[in-house]
GROMACS .gro file of N, CA and C in nm:
model
  522
    1UNK      N    1 -10.852  -3.685  10.337
    1UNK     CA    2 -10.883  -3.634  10.205
    1UNK      C    3 -10.788  -3.694  10.101
    2UNK      N    4 -10.659  -3.710  10.136
    2UNK     CA    5 -10.559  -3.763  10.043
    2UNK      C    6 -10.587  -3.907  10.005
    3UNK      N    7 -10.628  -3.989  10.102
    3UNK     CA    8 -10.655  -4.130  10.074
    3UNK      C    9 -10.778  -4.144   9.984
    4UNK      N   10 -10.880  -4.063  10.011
    4UNK     CA   11 -11.001  -4.069   9.929
    4UNK      C   12 -10.971  -4.025   9.786
    5UNK      N   13 -10.889  -3.923   9.773
    5UNK     CA   14 -10.849  -3.875   9.640
    5UNK      C   15 -10.774  -3.984   9.565
    6UNK      N   16 -10.683  -4.054   9.633
    6UNK     CA   17 -10.608  -4.162   9.569
    6UNK      C   18 -10.700  -4.277   9.527
    7UNK      N   19 -10.800  -4.308   9.608
    7UNK     CA   20 -10.897  -4.412   9.573
    7UNK      C   21 -10.973  -4.371   9.447
    8UNK      N   22 -11.014  -4.246   9.438
    8UNK     CA   23 -11.085  -4.196   9.319
    8UNK      C   24 -10.996  -4.203   9.196
    9UNK      N   25 -10.869  -4.169   9.212
    9UNK     CA   26 -10.776  -4.173   9.099
    9UNK      C   27 -10.753  -4.317   9.054
   10UNK      N   28 -10.741  -4.409   9.148
   10UNK     CA   29 -10.724  -4.550   9.113
   10UNK      C   30 -10.848  -4.602   9.039
   11UNK      N   31 -10.966  -4.564   9.085
   11UNK     CA   32 -11.089  -4.603   9.015
   11UNK      C   33 -11.093  -4.543   8.874
   12UNK      N   34 -11.049  -4.419   8.862
   12UNK     CA   35 -11.042  -4.355   8.731
   12UNK      C   36 -10.947  -4.430   8.639
   13UNK      N   37 -10.834  -4.474   8.693
   13UNK     CA   38 -10.737  -4.550   8.613
   13UNK      C   39 -10.799  -4.683   8.567
   14UNK      N   40 -10.877  -4.747   8.652
   14UNK     CA   41 -10.943  -4.873   8.616
   14UNK      C   42 -11.042  -4.850   8.501
   15UNK      N   43 -11.119  -4.742   8.509
   15UNK     CA   44 -11.212  -4.708   8.401
   15UNK      C   45 -11.135  -4.679   8.272
   16UNK      N   46 -11.025  -4.607   8.283
   16UNK     CA   47 -10.944  -4.577   8.165
   16UNK      C   48 -10.885  -4.704   8.104
   17UNK      N   49 -10.847  -4.800   8.187
   17UNK     CA   50 -10.799  -4.928   8.134
   17UNK      C   51 -10.910  -5.000   8.058
   18UNK      N   52 -11.033  -4.989   8.107
   18UNK     CA   53 -11.147  -5.045   8.035
   18UNK      C   54 -11.164  -4.981   7.899
   19UNK      N   55 -11.150  -4.848   7.894
   19UNK     CA   56 -11.160  -4.777   7.766
   19UNK      C   57 -11.047  -4.820   7.673
   20UNK      N   58 -10.927  -4.838   7.726
   20UNK     CA   59 -10.815  -4.885   7.644
   20UNK      C   60 -10.848  -5.021   7.583
   21UNK      N   61 -10.897  -5.114   7.665
   21UNK     CA   62 -10.929  -5.247   7.616
   21UNK      C   63 -11.039  -5.246   7.511
   22UNK      N   64 -11.147  -5.176   7.537
   22UNK     CA   65 -11.259  -5.174   7.441
   22UNK      C   66 -11.223  -5.099   7.314
   23UNK      N   67 -11.149  -4.990   7.326
   23UNK     CA   68 -11.110  -4.915   7.207
   23UNK      C   69 -11.013  -4.995   7.121
   24UNK      N   70 -10.919  -5.061   7.183
   24UNK     CA   71 -10.825  -5.145   7.110
   24UNK      C   72 -10.898  -5.258   7.037
   25UNK      N   73 -10.992  -5.321   7.105
   25UNK     CA   74 -11.072  -5.427   7.043
   25UNK      C   75 -11.148  -5.374   6.923
   26UNK      N   76 -11.210  -5.257   6.937
   26UNK     CA   77 -11.287  -5.199   6.827
   26UNK      C   78 -11.198  -5.167   6.708
   27UNK      N   79 -11.084  -5.105   6.734
   27UNK     CA   80 -10.994  -5.069   6.625
   27UNK      C   81 -10.950  -5.194   6.549
   28UNK      N   82 -10.909  -5.297   6.620
   28UNK     CA   83 -10.859  -5.419   6.556
   28UNK      C   84 -10.969  -5.490   6.479
   29UNK      N   85 -11.086  -5.508   6.541
   29UNK     CA   86 -11.192  -5.584   6.473
   29UNK      C   87 -11.249  -5.509   6.353
   30UNK      N   88 -11.264  -5.378   6.361
   30UNK     CA   89 -11.316  -5.304   6.246
   30UNK      C   90 -11.211  -5.302   6.134
   31UNK      N   91 -11.083  -5.293   6.168
   31UNK     CA   92 -10.977  -5.299   6.066
   31UNK      C   93 -10.977  -5.437   5.998
   32UNK      N   94 -10.994  -5.544   6.076
   32UNK     CA   95 -11.001  -5.678   6.017
   32UNK      C   96 -11.125  -5.693   5.929
   33UNK      N   97 -11.235  -5.635   5.972
   33UNK     CA   98 -11.359  -5.640   5.895
   33UNK      C   99 -11.342  -5.568   5.761
   34UNK      N  100 -11.280  -5.450   5.765
   34UNK     CA  101 -11.255  -5.377   5.640
   34UNK      C  102 -11.164  -5.459   5.548
   35UNK      N  103 -11.069  -5.530   5.606
   35UNK     CA  104 -10.979  -5.613   5.527
   35UNK      C  105 -11.057  -5.723   5.456
   36UNK      N  106 -11.151  -5.787   5.526
   36UNK     CA  107 -11.233  -5.892   5.465
   36UNK      C  108 -11.323  -5.838   5.354
   37UNK      N  109 -11.356  -5.710   5.362
   37UNK     CA  110 -11.444  -5.648   5.263
   37UNK      C  111 -11.364  -5.561   5.165
   38UNK      N  112 -11.241  -5.601   5.138
   38UNK     CA  113 -11.153  -5.534   5.041
   38UNK      C  114 -11.140  -5.384   5.065
   39UNK      N  115 -11.134  -5.344   5.191
   39UNK     CA  116 -11.117  -5.204   5.225
   39UNK      C  117 -11.247  -5.127   5.238
   40UNK      N  118 -11.359  -5.190   5.208
   40UNK     CA  119 -11.489  -5.125   5.220
   40UNK      C  120 -11.548  -5.149   5.358
   41UNK      N  121 -11.647  -5.071   5.393
   41UNK     CA  122 -11.712  -5.082   5.523
   41UNK      C  123 -11.850  -5.147   5.504
   42UNK      N  124 -11.875  -5.262   5.568
   42UNK     CA  125 -12.003  -5.329   5.550
   42UNK      C  126 -12.115  -5.275   5.637
   43UNK      N  127 -12.090  -5.167   5.712
   43UNK     CA  128 -12.197  -5.108   5.792
   43UNK      C  129 -12.291  -5.030   5.699
   44UNK      N  130 -12.420  -5.043   5.721
   44UNK     CA  131 -12.523  -4.975   5.642
   44UNK      C  132 -12.515  -5.012   5.493
   45UNK      N  133 -12.511  -5.141   5.458
   45UNK     CA  134 -12.496  -5.180   5.318
   45UNK      C  135 -12.631  -5.195   5.248
   46UNK      N  136 -12.621  -5.228   5.120
   46UNK     CA  137 -12.737  -5.273   5.044
   46UNK      C  138 -12.707  -5.418   5.007
   47UNK      N  139 -12.800  -5.508   5.037
   47UNK     CA  140 -12.782  -5.649   5.006
   47UNK      C  141 -12.886  -5.688   4.903
   48UNK      N  142 -12.841  -5.750   4.794
   48UNK     CA  143 -12.934  -5.795   4.689
   48UNK      C  144 -12.917  -5.944   4.668
   49UNK      N  145 -13.026  -6.009   4.634
   49UNK     CA  146 -13.026  -6.153   4.609
   49UNK      C  147 -12.963  -6.179   4.473
   50UNK      N  148 -12.876  -6.280   4.467
   50UNK     CA  149 -12.810  -6.320   4.343
   50UNK      C  150 -12.832  -6.470   4.326
   51UNK      N  151 -12.914  -6.507   4.233
   51UNK     CA  152 -12.941  -6.648   4.210
   51UNK      C  153 -13.029  -6.707   4.319
   52UNK      N  154 -13.029  -6.840   4.329
   52UNK     CA  155 -13.118  -6.906   4.425
   52UNK      C  156 -13.064  -6.906   4.567
   53UNK      N  157 -12.933  -6.910   4.583
   53UNK     CA  158 -12.878  -6.918   4.719
   53UNK      C  159 -12.766  -6.818   4.746
   54UNK      N  160 -12.749  -6.721   4.661
   54UNK     CA  161 -12.642  -6.624   4.681
   54UNK      C  162 -12.695  -6.484   4.705
   55UNK      N  163 -12.608  -6.398   4.747
   55UNK     CA  164 -12.646  -6.258   4.769
   55UNK      C  165 -12.522  -6.173   4.750
   56UNK      N  166 -12.543  -6.049   4.717
   56UNK     CA  167 -12.433  -5.954   4.699
   56UNK      C  168 -12.448  -5.840   4.800
   57UNK      N  169 -12.339  -5.814   4.871
   57UNK     CA  170 -12.336  -5.703   4.966
   57UNK      C  171 -12.268  -5.585   4.896
   58UNK      N  172 -12.340  -5.474   4.889
   58UNK     CA  173 -12.284  -5.353   4.830
   58UNK      C  174 -12.259  -5.253   4.942
   59UNK      N  175 -12.133  -5.241   4.985
   59UNK     CA  176 -12.103  -5.145   5.091
   59UNK      C  177 -12.119  -5.003   5.039
   60UNK      N  178 -12.147  -4.913   5.129
   60UNK     CA  179 -12.160  -4.773   5.090
   60UNK      C  180 -12.038  -4.697   5.139
   61UNK      N  181 -12.058  -4.598   5.216
   61UNK     CA  182 -11.953  -4.508   5.258
   61UNK      C  183 -11.856  -4.573   5.356
   62UNK      N  184 -11.727  -4.567   5.327
   62UNK     CA  185 -11.625  -4.624   5.414
   62UNK      C  186 -11.601  -4.536   5.537
   63UNK      N  187 -11.657  -4.416   5.537
   63UNK     CA  188 -11.631  -4.323   5.647
   63UNK      C  189 -11.687  -4.373   5.780
   64UNK      N  190 -11.791  -4.456   5.779
   64UNK     CA  191 -11.844  -4.510   5.904
   64UNK      C  192 -11.738  -4.592   5.977
   65UNK      N  193 -11.671  -4.681   5.905
   65UNK     CA  194 -11.566  -4.762   5.968
   65UNK      C  195 -11.445  -4.676   6.004
   66UNK      N  196 -11.410  -4.582   5.917
   66UNK     CA  197 -11.297  -4.494   5.946
   66UNK      C  198 -11.325  -4.408   6.069
   67UNK      N  199 -11.449  -4.365   6.084
   67UNK     CA  200 -11.489  -4.287   6.202
   67UNK      C  201 -11.470  -4.370   6.328
   68UNK      N  202 -11.517  -4.494   6.324
   68UNK     CA  203 -11.505  -4.583   6.441
   68UNK      C  204 -11.358  -4.608   6.473
   69UNK      N  205 -11.278  -4.637   6.371
   69UNK     CA  206 -11.136  -4.662   6.393
   69UNK      C  207 -11.067  -4.536   6.446
   70UNK      N  208 -11.093  -4.423   6.382
   70UNK     CA  209 -11.028  -4.299   6.422
   70UNK      C  210 -11.065  -4.254   6.562
   71UNK      N  211 -11.195  -4.254   6.594
   71UNK     CA  212 -11.237  -4.209   6.726
   71UNK      C  213 -11.193  -4.304   6.835
   72UNK      N  214 -11.192  -4.433   6.807
   72UNK     CA  215 -11.143  -4.526   6.908
   72UNK      C  216 -10.992  -4.514   6.925
   73UNK      N  217 -10.921  -4.482   6.819
   73UNK     CA  218 -10.777  -4.460   6.831
   73UNK      C  219 -10.750  -4.336   6.916
   74UNK      N  220 -10.828  -4.230   6.896
   74UNK     CA  221 -10.813  -4.109   6.977
   74UNK      C  222 -10.849  -4.138   7.123
   75UNK      N  223 -10.960  -4.210   7.144
   75UNK     CA  224 -11.001  -4.245   7.281
   75UNK      C  225 -10.894  -4.332   7.348
   76UNK      N  226 -10.836  -4.422   7.273
   76UNK     CA  227 -10.729  -4.509   7.324
   76UNK      C  228 -10.608  -4.425   7.366
   77UNK      N  229 -10.567  -4.334   7.282
   77UNK     CA  230 -10.453  -4.249   7.313
   77UNK      C  231 -10.480  -4.161   7.434
   78UNK      N  232 -10.596  -4.097   7.438
   78UNK     CA  233 -10.631  -4.012   7.552
   78UNK      C  234 -10.634  -4.092   7.681
   79UNK      N  235 -10.695  -4.210   7.676
   79UNK     CA  236 -10.705  -4.294   7.796
   79UNK      C  237 -10.567  -4.335   7.846
   80UNK      N  238 -10.478  -4.369   7.754
   80UNK     CA  239 -10.341  -4.408   7.794
   80UNK      C  240 -10.269  -4.289   7.858
   81UNK      N  241 -10.276  -4.173   7.793
   81UNK     CA  242 -10.206  -4.055   7.845
   81UNK      C  243 -10.261  -4.012   7.981
   82UNK      N  244 -10.393  -4.007   7.993
   82UNK     CA  245 -10.454  -3.968   8.121
   82UNK      C  246 -10.420  -4.071   8.228
   83UNK      N  247 -10.427  -4.199   8.193
   83UNK     CA  248 -10.396  -4.306   8.289
   83UNK      C  249 -10.253  -4.301   8.338
   84UNK      N  250 -10.160  -4.276   8.247
   84UNK     CA  251 -10.019  -4.265   8.287
   84UNK      C  252 -10.001  -4.146   8.379
   85UNK      N  253 -10.061  -4.035   8.344
   85UNK     CA  254 -10.051  -3.915   8.428
   85UNK      C  255 -10.107  -3.938   8.567
   86UNK      N  256 -10.222  -4.002   8.573
   86UNK     CA  257 -10.283  -4.030   8.703
   86UNK      C  258 -10.202  -4.130   8.783
   87UNK      N  259 -10.148  -4.232   8.717
   87UNK     CA  260 -10.066  -4.332   8.787
   87UNK      C  261  -9.940  -4.268   8.845
   88UNK      N  262  -9.877  -4.180   8.767
   88UNK     CA  263  -9.759  -4.109   8.817
   88UNK      C  264  -9.796  -4.024   8.936
   89UNK      N  265  -9.912  -3.961   8.929
   89UNK     CA  266  -9.958  -3.876   9.040
   89UNK      C  267  -9.975  -3.957   9.168
   90UNK      N  268 -10.033  -4.074   9.158
   90UNK     CA  269 -10.054  -4.159   9.276
   90UNK      C  270  -9.922  -4.214   9.329
   91UNK      N  271  -9.835  -4.258   9.240
   91UNK     CA  272  -9.709  -4.321   9.283
   91UNK      C  273  -9.609  -4.219   9.339
   92UNK      N  274  -9.589  -4.111   9.268
   92UNK     CA  275  -9.484  -4.016   9.306
   92UNK      C  276  -9.527  -3.914   9.410
   93UNK      N  277  -9.654  -3.874   9.410
   93UNK     CA  278  -9.697  -3.766   9.497
   93UNK      C  279  -9.827  -3.801   9.568
   94UNK      N  280  -9.824  -3.896   9.660
   94UNK     CA  281  -9.949  -3.935   9.726
   94UNK      C  282 -10.010  -3.824   9.812
   95UNK      N  283  -9.931  -3.729   9.857
   95UNK     CA  284  -9.985  -3.622   9.940
   95UNK      C  285 -10.014  -3.496   9.862
   96UNK      N  286 -10.026  -3.508   9.728
   96UNK     CA  287 -10.047  -3.392   9.641
   96UNK      C  288 -10.174  -3.317   9.679
   97UNK      N  289 -10.164  -3.186   9.685
   97UNK     CA  290 -10.283  -3.108   9.715
   97UNK      C  291 -10.373  -3.106   9.592
   98UNK      N  292 -10.501  -3.088   9.614
   98UNK     CA  293 -10.599  -3.090   9.507
   98UNK      C  294 -10.581  -2.969   9.415
   99UNK      N  295 -10.556  -2.995   9.288
   99UNK     CA  296 -10.544  -2.890   9.188
   99UNK      C  297 -10.675  -2.889   9.108
  100UNK      N  298 -10.760  -2.793   9.135
  100UNK     CA  299 -10.892  -2.789   9.075
  100UNK      C  300 -10.888  -2.776   8.924
  101UNK      N  301 -10.798  -2.694   8.870
  101UNK     CA  302 -10.789  -2.675   8.726
  101UNK      C  303 -10.746  -2.805   8.657
  102UNK      N  304 -10.646  -2.873   8.713
  102UNK     CA  305 -10.601  -3.000   8.657
  102UNK      C  306 -10.714  -3.104   8.661
  103UNK      N  307 -10.783  -3.109   8.772
  103UNK     CA  308 -10.895  -3.203   8.785
  103UNK      C  309 -11.005  -3.174   8.684
  104UNK      N  310 -11.033  -3.046   8.659
  104UNK     CA  311 -11.134  -3.007   8.561
  104UNK      C  312 -11.092  -3.049   8.421
  105UNK      N  313 -10.967  -3.023   8.385
  105UNK     CA  314 -10.917  -3.060   8.252
  105UNK      C  315 -10.922  -3.211   8.232
  106UNK      N  316 -10.877  -3.284   8.333
  106UNK     CA  317 -10.879  -3.431   8.323
  106UNK      C  318 -11.023  -3.483   8.318
  107UNK      N  319 -11.112  -3.422   8.394
  107UNK     CA  320 -11.253  -3.460   8.390
  107UNK      C  321 -11.313  -3.439   8.252
  108UNK      N  322 -11.280  -3.326   8.190
  108UNK     CA  323 -11.331  -3.297   8.054
  108UNK      C  324 -11.272  -3.397   7.955
  109UNK      N  325 -11.142  -3.425   7.964
  109UNK     CA  326 -11.081  -3.522   7.874
  109UNK      C  327 -11.141  -3.662   7.891
  110UNK      N  328 -11.168  -3.700   8.014
  110UNK     CA  329 -11.232  -3.831   8.038
  110UNK      C  330 -11.373  -3.834   7.978
  111UNK      N  331 -11.445  -3.725   7.992
  111UNK     CA  332 -11.578  -3.715   7.933
  111UNK      C  333 -11.574  -3.724   7.781
  112UNK      N  334 -11.478  -3.654   7.719
  112UNK     CA  335 -11.462  -3.659   7.574
  112UNK      C  336 -11.425  -3.801   7.530
  113UNK      N  337 -11.334  -3.864   7.602
  113UNK     CA  338 -11.293  -4.001   7.571
  113UNK      C  339 -11.412  -4.097   7.577
  114UNK      N  340 -11.491  -4.085   7.681
  114UNK     CA  341 -11.608  -4.171   7.695
  114UNK      C  342 -11.710  -4.143   7.585
  115UNK      N  343 -11.731  -4.017   7.552
  115UNK     CA  344 -11.825  -3.980   7.446
  115UNK      C  345 -11.780  -4.035   7.311
  116UNK      N  346 -11.651  -4.029   7.282
  116UNK     CA  347 -11.598  -4.083   7.157
  116UNK      C  348 -11.623  -4.234   7.149
  117UNK      N  349 -11.595  -4.303   7.258
  117UNK     CA  350 -11.614  -4.449   7.260
  117UNK      C  351 -11.762  -4.485   7.245
  118UNK      N  352 -11.850  -4.413   7.313
  118UNK     CA  353 -11.993  -4.442   7.304
  118UNK      C  354 -12.050  -4.409   7.166
  119UNK      N  355 -12.005  -4.300   7.106
  119UNK     CA  356 -12.051  -4.262   6.972
  119UNK      C  357 -12.013  -4.369   6.870
  120UNK      N  358 -11.889  -4.414   6.876
  120UNK     CA  359 -11.848  -4.517   6.782
  120UNK      C  360 -11.921  -4.649   6.808
  121UNK      N  361 -11.951  -4.678   6.934
  121UNK     CA  362 -12.028  -4.799   6.965
  121UNK      C  363 -12.169  -4.790   6.905
  122UNK      N  364 -12.228  -4.672   6.909
  122UNK     CA  365 -12.362  -4.654   6.849
  122UNK      C  366 -12.357  -4.674   6.698
  123UNK      N  367 -12.254  -4.622   6.633
  123UNK     CA  368 -12.239  -4.638   6.488
  123UNK      C  369 -12.227  -4.786   6.453
  124UNK      N  370 -12.146  -4.859   6.529
  124UNK     CA  371 -12.128  -5.003   6.503
  124UNK      C  372 -12.258  -5.077   6.528
  125UNK      N  373 -12.328  -5.047   6.637
  125UNK     CA  374 -12.451  -5.117   6.670
  125UNK      C  375 -12.559  -5.097   6.564
  126UNK      N  376 -12.581  -4.973   6.523
  126UNK     CA  377 -12.685  -4.945   6.423
  126UNK      C  378 -12.644  -5.000   6.287
  127UNK      N  379 -12.516  -4.987   6.250
  127UNK     CA  380 -12.468  -5.042   6.123
  127UNK      C  381 -12.477  -5.193   6.118
  128UNK      N  382 -12.446  -5.258   6.229
  128UNK     CA  383 -12.456  -5.403   6.241
  128UNK      C  384 -12.601  -5.447   6.224
  129UNK      N  385 -12.691  -5.378   6.291
  129UNK     CA  386 -12.834  -5.410   6.280
  129UNK      C  387 -12.883  -5.390   6.136
  130UNK      N  388 -12.835  -5.284   6.072
  130UNK     CA  389 -12.872  -5.258   5.933
  130UNK      C  390 -12.824  -5.370   5.841
  131UNK      N  391 -12.700  -5.413   5.861
  131UNK     CA  392 -12.644  -5.523   5.782
  131UNK      C  393 -12.726  -5.650   5.803
  132UNK      N  394 -12.756  -5.683   5.928
  132UNK     CA  395 -12.833  -5.804   5.958
  132UNK      C  396 -12.974  -5.797   5.898
  133UNK      N  397 -13.038  -5.683   5.910
  133UNK     CA  398 -13.173  -5.668   5.852
  133UNK      C  399 -13.170  -5.684   5.701
  134UNK      N  400 -13.066  -5.630   5.638
  134UNK     CA  401 -13.052  -5.644   5.492
  134UNK      C  402 -13.030  -5.791   5.454
  135UNK      N  403 -12.947  -5.861   5.530
  135UNK     CA  404 -12.921  -6.002   5.500
  135UNK      C  405 -13.046  -6.087   5.517
  136UNK      N  406 -13.119  -6.065   5.626
  136UNK     CA  407 -13.242  -6.141   5.649
  136UNK      C  408 -13.345  -6.111   5.541
  137UNK      N  409 -13.346  -5.989   5.490
  137UNK     CA  410 -13.445  -5.951   5.389
  137UNK      C  411 -13.427  -6.027   5.257
  138UNK      N  412 -13.307  -6.080   5.227
  138UNK     CA  413 -13.286  -6.154   5.103
  138UNK      C  414 -13.311  -6.304   5.120
  139UNK      N  415 -13.340  -6.347   5.242
  139UNK     CA  416 -13.367  -6.489   5.262
  139UNK      C  417 -13.508  -6.522   5.212
  140UNK      N  418 -13.530  -6.648   5.175
  140UNK     CA  419 -13.663  -6.687   5.127
  140UNK      C  420 -13.771  -6.655   5.230
  141UNK      N  421 -13.887  -6.616   5.181
  141UNK     CA  422 -13.997  -6.571   5.266
  141UNK      C  423 -14.034  -6.672   5.374
  142UNK      N  424 -14.035  -6.800   5.341
  142UNK     CA  425 -14.076  -6.902   5.439
  142UNK      C  426 -13.972  -6.923   5.550
  143UNK      N  427 -13.850  -6.877   5.531
  143UNK     CA  428 -13.745  -6.896   5.631
  143UNK      C  429 -13.710  -6.769   5.709
  144UNK      N  430 -13.769  -6.656   5.675
  144UNK     CA  431 -13.731  -6.529   5.737
  144UNK      C  432 -13.744  -6.530   5.888
  145UNK      N  433 -13.844  -6.598   5.940
  145UNK     CA  434 -13.862  -6.599   6.085
  145UNK      C  435 -13.760  -6.690   6.154
  146UNK      N  436 -13.700  -6.782   6.079
  146UNK     CA  437 -13.602  -6.875   6.137
  146UNK      C  438 -13.457  -6.830   6.119
  147UNK      N  439 -13.434  -6.744   6.022
  147UNK     CA  440 -13.298  -6.704   5.988
  147UNK      C  441 -13.246  -6.601   6.087
  148UNK      N  442 -13.125  -6.624   6.132
  148UNK     CA  443 -13.057  -6.527   6.219
  148UNK      C  444 -12.934  -6.477   6.144
  149UNK      N  445 -12.891  -6.360   6.180
  149UNK     CA  446 -12.778  -6.296   6.111
  149UNK      C  447 -12.652  -6.382   6.115
  150UNK      N  448 -12.628  -6.450   6.225
  150UNK     CA  449 -12.507  -6.531   6.239
  150UNK      C  450 -12.503  -6.643   6.135
  151UNK      N  451 -12.617  -6.690   6.087
  151UNK     CA  452 -12.620  -6.797   5.987
  151UNK      C  453 -12.553  -6.754   5.856
  152UNK      N  454 -12.558  -6.626   5.824
  152UNK     CA  455 -12.499  -6.578   5.698
  152UNK      C  456 -12.347  -6.585   5.700
  153UNK      N  457 -12.289  -6.594   5.818
  153UNK     CA  458 -12.145  -6.605   5.830
  153UNK      C  459 -12.096  -6.737   5.772
  154UNK      N  460 -12.185  -6.837   5.766
  154UNK     CA  461 -12.149  -6.969   5.714
  154UNK      C  462 -12.181  -6.984   5.566
  155UNK      N  463 -12.235  -6.879   5.504
  155UNK     CA  464 -12.268  -6.886   5.361
  155UNK      C  465 -12.163  -6.812   5.280
  156UNK      N  466 -12.178  -6.817   5.152
  156UNK     CA  467 -12.085  -6.749   5.063
  156UNK      C  468 -12.149  -6.623   5.009
  157UNK      N  469 -12.091  -6.511   5.043
  157UNK     CA  470 -12.132  -6.384   4.983
  157UNK      C  471 -12.054  -6.368   4.855
  158UNK      N  472 -12.107  -6.291   4.763
  158UNK     CA  473 -12.040  -6.271   4.636
  158UNK      C  474 -11.949  -6.149   4.647
  159UNK      N  475 -11.820  -6.170   4.628
  159UNK     CA  476 -11.727  -6.059   4.623
  159UNK      C  477 -11.646  -6.034   4.750
  160UNK      N  478 -11.692  -6.083   4.865
  160UNK     CA  479 -11.623  -6.054   4.991
  160UNK      C  480 -11.616  -6.179   5.077
  161UNK      N  481 -11.520  -6.179   5.169
  161UNK     CA  482 -11.508  -6.286   5.268
  161UNK      C  483 -11.595  -6.250   5.388
  162UNK      N  484 -11.709  -6.317   5.401
  162UNK     CA  485 -11.803  -6.284   5.509
  162UNK      C  486 -11.798  -6.387   5.621
  163UNK      N  487 -11.694  -6.469   5.624
  163UNK     CA  488 -11.687  -6.579   5.719
  163UNK      C  489 -11.664  -6.534   5.864
  164UNK      N  490 -11.634  -6.406   5.886
  164UNK     CA  491 -11.609  -6.359   6.022
  164UNK      C  492 -11.690  -6.235   6.058
  165UNK      N  493 -11.772  -6.184   5.967
  165UNK     CA  494 -11.832  -6.053   5.990
  165UNK      C  495 -11.913  -6.046   6.119
  166UNK      N  496 -11.988  -6.150   6.152
  166UNK     CA  497 -12.072  -6.146   6.272
  166UNK      C  498 -11.985  -6.144   6.398
  167UNK      N  499 -11.881  -6.225   6.399
  167UNK     CA  500 -11.791  -6.228   6.515
  167UNK      C  501 -11.721  -6.093   6.534
  168UNK      N  502 -11.670  -6.038   6.424
  168UNK     CA  503 -11.600  -5.910   6.433
  168UNK      C  504 -11.693  -5.799   6.481
  169UNK      N  505 -11.811  -5.792   6.422
  169UNK     CA  506 -11.904  -5.685   6.461
  169UNK      C  507 -11.957  -5.704   6.602
  170UNK      N  508 -11.975  -5.827   6.645
  170UNK     CA  509 -12.018  -5.852   6.784
  170UNK      C  510 -11.910  -5.804   6.882
  171UNK      N  511 -11.784  -5.835   6.850
  171UNK     CA  512 -11.674  -5.790   6.936
  171UNK      C  513 -11.662  -5.638   6.938
  172UNK      N  514 -11.670  -5.578   6.820
  172UNK     CA  515 -11.660  -5.431   6.813
  172UNK      C  516 -11.778  -5.364   6.883
  173UNK      N  517 -11.892  -5.425   6.876
  173UNK     CA  518 -12.012  -5.368   6.940
  173UNK      C  519 -11.998  -5.366   7.092
  174UNK      N  520 -11.941  -5.470   7.147
  174UNK     CA  521 -11.922  -5.477   7.293
  174UNK      C  522 -11.828  -5.366   7.336
   0.00000   0.00000   0.00000
């Protein structure tokens, strides 16, 4: 029973390390994205055509990006704390008897951590799709079927540095 419990804890630590990596990536990329957009959040924007080859991105509520950053920061912290606790448990007390209350609390915290990470991933995914749909909508009618969102990263948006938005949002989405 002790060896099986240790295997489960090691697997839990591996999953928590995955949450640490993905949450850290999300926090960094969304923070960089906000920096490129002068502190605004480009998720769920309004894009309008400006002239023959330009467009203006009007960001709306910054809370979407702040939500993603905040929840991923919380998930990151929880994953680190739970992982350290579990690692100490495996290293220092391999013959530890099963504490059902502790296991329940850690299970709930892991579930909350996973839910936070998945919720923020959904916000990024839908916001990214909204941004791409808005950008494609301002392209000339004859090119709409050929234009992909990544192409706008090579153009000049009015007012913001959009040279990395697709890369940042793709990384945060993963």
